[in-house]
Amino acid sequence: HLFRLVQLVVEHIMIYRYRVLVFRAVKGETVHLPCHSHSNNSELISVQWRKNRADDICKWIIGNIAGSLTRDCNPRFTFNRKSFTLSIENIQLSDSGNYSCETTRIVPPPSLHKIIVRPVLSLSCVKRPDGSPMILCSVEFYPDSLKQLWIRDGDVLNSSYSNKSFNGSFSQQSYLKLPPQTLNDTIYSCWVNHPSLNKPLVANLSSSVCYESEGKFRDITDFFFHCVIYCIYEQSVSPVGVSVTPEPVLHDPLQSEILYSTLGDHHPVPCSPAVVRSFA
């Protein structure tokens, strides 16, 4: 029985130089060819075995988290994903040659994270300088791409006026003037759409809320006005204080009396002497 030696040369491709290992095997044996491996901390590693630097024998892409992503090896060739070793079973004379192992660390693309904050929408009742009621729709949002509408009973209304400001984020205030109060209650809606939303935001407000707040304000104003008028009136009719302390009554020996008045210029006014009669 003739044993034939099969010579395999394993090339470990490294930076700046090659490290060559020579393996001699007998036909029919199994040969294990080691490969220089990168650190296991790499997220993705590509391992490629070639023969004579041309024929691809085995190629794997390995991820530490997901495991083996792709793998493709020729028959009789087995790859160990932990040690990157290539095993050749039932080796033949035709397997002689130079085998190279290339490992490449695949750098993942930069991480990109996007935060989306939904706009903040609110409705409130306000007053114009003349006291007439209005509805204020306030919206805070970012970036600057907002569409806002006023809706009443399905009809789109024109805003009385609006303004927009920027202070790190955008803020828009839109005002809608209300008509004179009627018996019917009307629902007004502020409709807002923004790229950060899956669907538009809608806030509703009843007109009766604004009219009720207007009546409460008017009642408070009227009460305060009447209080001021009453105080002014009380001060204008208040009498001047007059002393009412009585003066003493003096009697002379003749039992005539003189009465003093505390009114007028405060001078004594003599009265006729009283006659005292005695009955025996």
Short mmCIF file of C-alpha atoms in Angstrom, two decimals:
data_model
loop_
_atom_site.label_atom_id
_atom_site.label_comp_id
_atom_site.label_asym_id
_atom_site.label_seq_id
_atom_site.Cartn_x
_atom_site.Cartn_y
_atom_site.Cartn_z
CA HIS A 1 0.00 0.00 0.00
CA LEU A 2 1.47 3.27 -1.09
CA PHE A 3 1.01 6.34 1.04
CA ARG A 4 1.16 9.60 -0.82
CA LEU A 5 1.88 12.83 0.94
CA VAL A 6 -0.26 15.84 0.31
CA GLN A 7 1.40 19.15 0.99
CA LEU A 8 -0.75 22.10 1.90
CA VAL A 9 0.60 25.52 2.50
CA VAL A 10 -1.55 27.77 4.64
CA GLU A 11 -1.00 31.48 4.23
CA HIS A 12 -2.21 33.76 7.01
CA ILE A 13 -2.55 37.14 5.37
CA MET A 14 -1.44 39.73 7.89
CA ILE A 15 -0.55 43.38 7.64
CA TYR A 16 2.90 43.98 6.11
CA ARG A 17 3.87 40.28 5.97
CA TYR A 18 2.72 36.71 5.40
CA ARG A 19 2.99 33.92 7.90
CA VAL A 20 3.31 30.61 6.04
CA LEU A 21 2.53 27.25 7.67
CA VAL A 22 3.25 23.98 5.84
CA PHE A 23 1.08 20.89 6.46
CA ARG A 24 1.92 17.39 5.17
CA ALA A 25 -0.92 14.90 5.16
CA VAL A 26 -1.75 11.41 3.93
CA LYS A 27 -4.46 10.87 1.35
CA GLY A 28 -7.82 10.21 2.97
CA GLU A 29 -7.02 12.00 6.20
CA THR A 30 -8.74 15.06 7.61
CA VAL A 31 -6.67 18.20 7.83
CA HIS A 32 -7.48 21.21 10.01
CA LEU A 33 -6.11 24.53 8.77
CA PRO A 34 -6.03 27.32 11.38
CA CYS A 35 -6.83 30.95 10.63
CA HIS A 36 -5.76 34.09 12.34
CA SER A 37 -8.98 35.51 13.84
CA HIS A 38 -9.88 39.00 14.86
CA SER A 39 -11.13 39.91 18.29
CA ASN A 40 -14.49 38.45 19.18
CA ASN A 41 -15.60 41.93 20.17
CA SER A 42 -16.14 42.80 16.52
CA GLU A 43 -19.76 43.11 15.59
CA LEU A 44 -19.33 41.63 12.10
CA ILE A 45 -16.43 39.60 10.67
CA SER A 46 -16.00 38.30 7.16
CA VAL A 47 -13.89 35.12 6.81
CA GLN A 48 -12.87 33.88 3.37
CA TRP A 49 -10.80 30.80 2.53
CA ARG A 50 -9.21 30.63 -0.92
CA LYS A 51 -7.04 28.12 -2.76
CA ASN A 52 -4.09 29.48 -4.70
CA ARG A 53 -5.56 32.94 -4.07
CA ALA A 54 -8.17 32.41 -6.75
CA ASP A 55 -10.68 29.70 -5.97
CA ASP A 56 -13.12 30.47 -3.19
CA ILE A 57 -13.51 27.49 -0.90
CA CYS A 58 -15.46 28.86 2.02
CA LYS A 59 -16.88 32.24 2.89
CA TRP A 60 -18.65 33.24 6.06
CA ILE A 61 -19.95 36.47 7.53
CA ILE A 62 -20.32 36.18 11.28
CA GLY A 63 -22.10 38.46 13.72
CA ASN A 64 -21.66 38.16 17.47
CA ILE A 65 -25.31 39.01 18.10
CA ALA A 66 -27.10 37.48 15.12
CA GLY A 67 -24.73 34.53 14.61
CA SER A 68 -23.81 33.45 11.08
CA LEU A 69 -25.40 35.74 8.56
CA THR A 70 -24.13 34.06 5.36
CA ARG A 71 -22.14 30.89 4.77
CA ASP A 72 -21.02 29.05 1.69
CA CYS A 73 -18.46 26.21 1.65
CA ASN A 74 -17.52 23.65 -0.99
CA PRO A 75 -18.17 19.95 -0.29
CA ARG A 76 -15.68 18.24 2.07
CA PHE A 77 -14.78 21.64 3.52
CA THR A 78 -16.08 22.51 6.98
CA PHE A 79 -15.72 25.87 8.69
CA ASN A 80 -15.60 26.41 12.46
CA ARG A 81 -17.22 29.77 13.17
CA LYS A 82 -15.57 30.13 16.59
CA SER A 83 -11.94 29.43 15.69
CA PHE A 84 -12.30 30.12 11.93
CA THR A 85 -10.56 26.78 11.31
CA LEU A 86 -11.08 25.11 7.91
CA SER A 87 -11.34 21.30 7.96
CA ILE A 88 -10.74 19.26 4.79
CA GLU A 89 -12.15 15.73 4.96
CA ASN A 90 -10.86 12.80 2.88
CA ILE A 91 -8.02 14.82 1.53
CA GLN A 92 -6.92 14.14 -2.05
CA LEU A 93 -3.86 14.84 -4.14
CA SER A 94 -5.80 17.48 -5.97
CA ASP A 95 -6.17 19.32 -2.67
CA SER A 96 -2.49 20.22 -2.67
CA GLY A 97 -1.85 23.91 -3.01
CA ASN A 98 -1.65 27.17 -1.17
CA TYR A 99 -4.59 28.05 1.06
CA SER A 100 -5.15 31.56 2.31
CA CYS A 101 -7.46 32.84 5.04
CA GLU A 102 -8.59 36.43 4.98
CA THR A 103 -10.47 37.95 7.90
CA THR A 104 -12.05 41.35 7.64
CA ARG A 105 -13.71 43.29 10.39
CA ILE A 106 -16.82 44.91 8.99
CA VAL A 107 -17.35 48.31 10.54
CA PRO A 108 -21.07 49.02 10.92
CA PRO A 109 -22.41 52.30 9.58
CA PRO A 110 -22.79 55.21 12.00
CA SER A 111 -25.82 55.02 14.24
CA LEU A 112 -28.53 57.50 13.43
CA HIS A 113 -31.27 58.19 15.95
CA LYS A 114 -34.20 60.45 15.28
CA ILE A 115 -36.45 61.91 17.96
CA ILE A 116 -39.87 63.18 16.98
CA VAL A 117 -41.85 65.30 19.43
CA ARG A 118 -45.51 65.86 18.67
CA PRO A 119 -46.85 69.44 18.56
CA VAL A 120 -48.65 70.80 21.62
CA LEU A 121 -52.12 72.20 20.85
CA SER A 122 -54.39 74.21 23.15
CA LEU A 123 -57.57 76.33 22.86
CA SER A 124 -58.62 79.17 25.16
CA CYS A 125 -61.02 82.13 25.34
CA VAL A 126 -59.52 85.62 25.13
CA LYS A 127 -60.85 89.16 24.62
CA ARG A 128 -60.10 91.89 22.16
CA PRO A 129 -59.35 95.42 23.41
CA ASP A 130 -63.01 96.31 22.83
CA GLY A 131 -64.10 93.40 25.05
CA SER A 132 -65.48 91.16 22.31
CA PRO A 133 -64.72 87.43 22.75
CA MET A 134 -62.21 85.51 20.66
CA ILE A 135 -60.82 81.96 20.58
CA LEU A 136 -57.05 81.51 20.70
CA CYS A 137 -55.41 78.43 19.16
CA SER A 138 -51.81 78.02 20.40
CA VAL A 139 -49.43 75.48 18.86
CA GLU A 140 -45.81 74.66 19.74
CA PHE A 141 -43.92 72.59 17.17
CA TYR A 142 -40.60 71.75 15.49
CA PRO A 143 -39.43 71.81 12.72
CA ASP A 144 -41.08 74.68 10.91
CA SER A 145 -43.68 72.95 8.78
CA LEU A 146 -47.19 73.39 10.16
CA LYS A 147 -50.65 73.66 8.65
CA GLN A 148 -53.45 75.09 10.82
CA LEU A 149 -57.15 75.58 10.05
CA TRP A 150 -60.26 76.86 11.83
CA ILE A 151 -63.38 74.73 11.35
CA ARG A 152 -67.02 75.37 12.30
CA ASP A 153 -69.68 72.80 11.50
CA GLY A 154 -67.43 71.32 8.80
CA ASP A 155 -66.73 74.68 7.18
CA VAL A 156 -63.21 76.12 7.03
CA LEU A 157 -63.01 79.64 8.44
CA ASN A 158 -60.49 82.41 7.96
CA SER A 159 -58.41 83.32 10.97
CA SER A 160 -58.86 86.86 12.28
CA TYR A 161 -55.06 87.11 12.59
CA SER A 162 -52.10 84.95 13.61
CA ASN A 163 -48.43 85.28 14.48
CA LYS A 164 -45.44 82.94 14.66
CA SER A 165 -42.31 83.14 16.82
CA PHE A 166 -39.16 81.07 17.37
CA ASN A 167 -37.35 80.40 20.65
CA GLY A 168 -35.65 77.06 20.21
CA SER A 169 -38.97 75.75 18.94
CA PHE A 170 -41.72 77.38 16.91
CA SER A 171 -44.86 78.83 18.44
CA GLN A 172 -47.91 79.92 16.46
CA GLN A 173 -50.95 81.76 17.81
CA SER A 174 -54.09 82.05 15.71
CA TYR A 175 -57.12 84.11 16.77
CA LEU A 176 -60.74 83.71 15.68
CA LYS A 177 -63.28 86.43 16.42
CA LEU A 178 -66.66 85.14 17.59
CA PRO A 179 -69.94 86.55 16.25
CA PRO A 180 -72.58 88.03 18.60
CA GLN A 181 -74.05 85.48 20.97
CA THR A 182 -77.06 83.50 19.77
CA LEU A 183 -79.28 80.88 21.35
CA ASN A 184 -77.51 78.09 19.46
CA ASP A 185 -74.28 76.67 20.88
CA THR A 186 -71.53 76.42 18.24
CA ILE A 187 -68.49 74.13 18.33
CA TYR A 188 -65.27 75.61 16.94
CA SER A 189 -62.31 73.38 16.05
CA CYS A 190 -58.63 74.11 15.58
CA TRP A 191 -57.12 71.62 13.10
CA VAL A 192 -53.34 71.13 12.97
CA ASN A 193 -51.14 68.92 10.78
CA HIS A 194 -47.36 68.44 11.06
CA PRO A 195 -44.78 66.00 9.61
CA SER A 196 -44.28 64.49 13.07
CA LEU A 197 -47.93 63.40 13.25
CA ASN A 198 -49.47 60.19 11.98
CA LYS A 199 -52.78 62.01 11.76
CA PRO A 200 -53.84 65.66 12.34
CA LEU A 201 -54.59 67.03 15.80
CA VAL A 202 -57.99 68.58 16.49
CA ALA A 203 -59.05 70.60 19.55
CA ASN A 204 -62.69 71.64 20.09
CA LEU A 205 -64.21 74.48 22.12
CA SER A 206 -67.84 75.49 22.64
CA SER A 207 -68.76 79.11 22.00
CA SER A 208 -70.88 79.11 25.17
CA VAL A 209 -67.70 78.78 27.24
CA CYS A 210 -66.39 82.08 25.89
CA TYR A 211 -69.76 83.82 26.26
CA GLU A 212 -70.10 82.61 29.86
CA SER A 213 -66.65 83.92 30.74
CA GLU A 214 -67.60 87.21 29.12
CA GLY A 215 -70.77 87.46 31.29
CA LYS A 216 -68.84 86.69 34.46
CA PHE A 217 -66.34 89.39 33.63
CA ARG A 218 -69.11 91.89 32.95
CA ASP A 219 -70.83 91.07 36.27
CA ILE A 220 -67.60 91.61 38.19
CA THR A 221 -67.00 94.90 36.39
CA ASP A 222 -70.53 96.15 37.08
CA PHE A 223 -70.28 95.20 40.75
CA PHE A 224 -67.01 97.06 41.14
CA PHE A 225 -68.43 100.12 39.34
CA HIS A 226 -71.49 100.25 41.61
CA CYS A 227 -69.29 99.96 44.70
CA VAL A 228 -67.24 102.95 43.60
CA ILE A 229 -70.36 105.06 42.89
CA TYR A 230 -71.89 104.15 46.27
CA CYS A 231 -68.74 105.14 48.17
CA ILE A 232 -68.57 108.50 46.38
CA TYR A 233 -72.24 109.16 47.15
CA GLU A 234 -71.85 108.32 50.84
CA GLN A 235 -68.95 110.72 51.19
CA SER A 236 -70.85 113.57 49.52
CA VAL A 237 -73.99 113.42 51.82
CA SER A 238 -72.28 112.74 55.15
CA PRO A 239 -73.38 115.56 57.73
CA VAL A 240 -70.89 117.77 59.54
CA GLY A 241 -70.38 116.68 63.09
CA VAL A 242 -72.12 118.98 65.71
CA SER A 243 -71.43 119.03 69.41
CA VAL A 244 -74.56 118.32 71.46
CA THR A 245 -73.08 118.75 74.93
CA PRO A 246 -75.63 120.84 76.95
CA GLU A 247 -74.54 124.00 78.72
CA PRO A 248 -75.25 124.26 82.47
CA VAL A 249 -78.34 126.21 83.63
CA LEU A 250 -77.61 129.02 86.09
CA HIS A 251 -80.06 130.36 88.71
CA ASP A 252 -79.74 133.80 90.30
CA PRO A 253 -81.05 134.64 93.74
CA LEU A 254 -84.23 136.02 92.24
CA GLN A 255 -84.92 132.61 90.79
CA SER A 256 -84.90 134.10 87.30
CA GLU A 257 -83.51 131.74 84.66
CA ILE A 258 -81.31 132.33 81.63
CA LEU A 259 -81.32 129.68 78.91
CA TYR A 260 -78.40 129.20 76.55
CA SER A 261 -78.73 127.83 73.10
CA THR A 262 -76.09 125.71 71.47
CA LEU A 263 -77.31 126.61 68.00
CA GLY A 264 -76.50 129.55 65.79
CA ASP A 265 -73.59 131.72 66.85
CA HIS A 266 -73.53 130.20 70.34
CA HIS A 267 -74.41 133.51 72.13
CA PRO A 268 -76.71 133.42 75.19
CA VAL A 269 -80.28 134.41 74.53
CA PRO A 270 -82.15 135.85 77.58
CA CYS A 271 -85.67 134.70 78.18
CA SER A 272 -88.45 136.40 80.11
CA PRO A 273 -88.09 135.93 83.85
CA ALA A 274 -90.36 133.37 85.27
CA VAL A 275 -92.77 134.45 88.04
CA VAL A 276 -92.88 132.18 90.97
CA ARG A 277 -96.14 132.19 92.88
CA SER A 278 -96.69 130.74 96.21
CA PHE A 279 -99.99 129.69 97.62
CA ALA A 280 -100.64 130.00 101.29
#
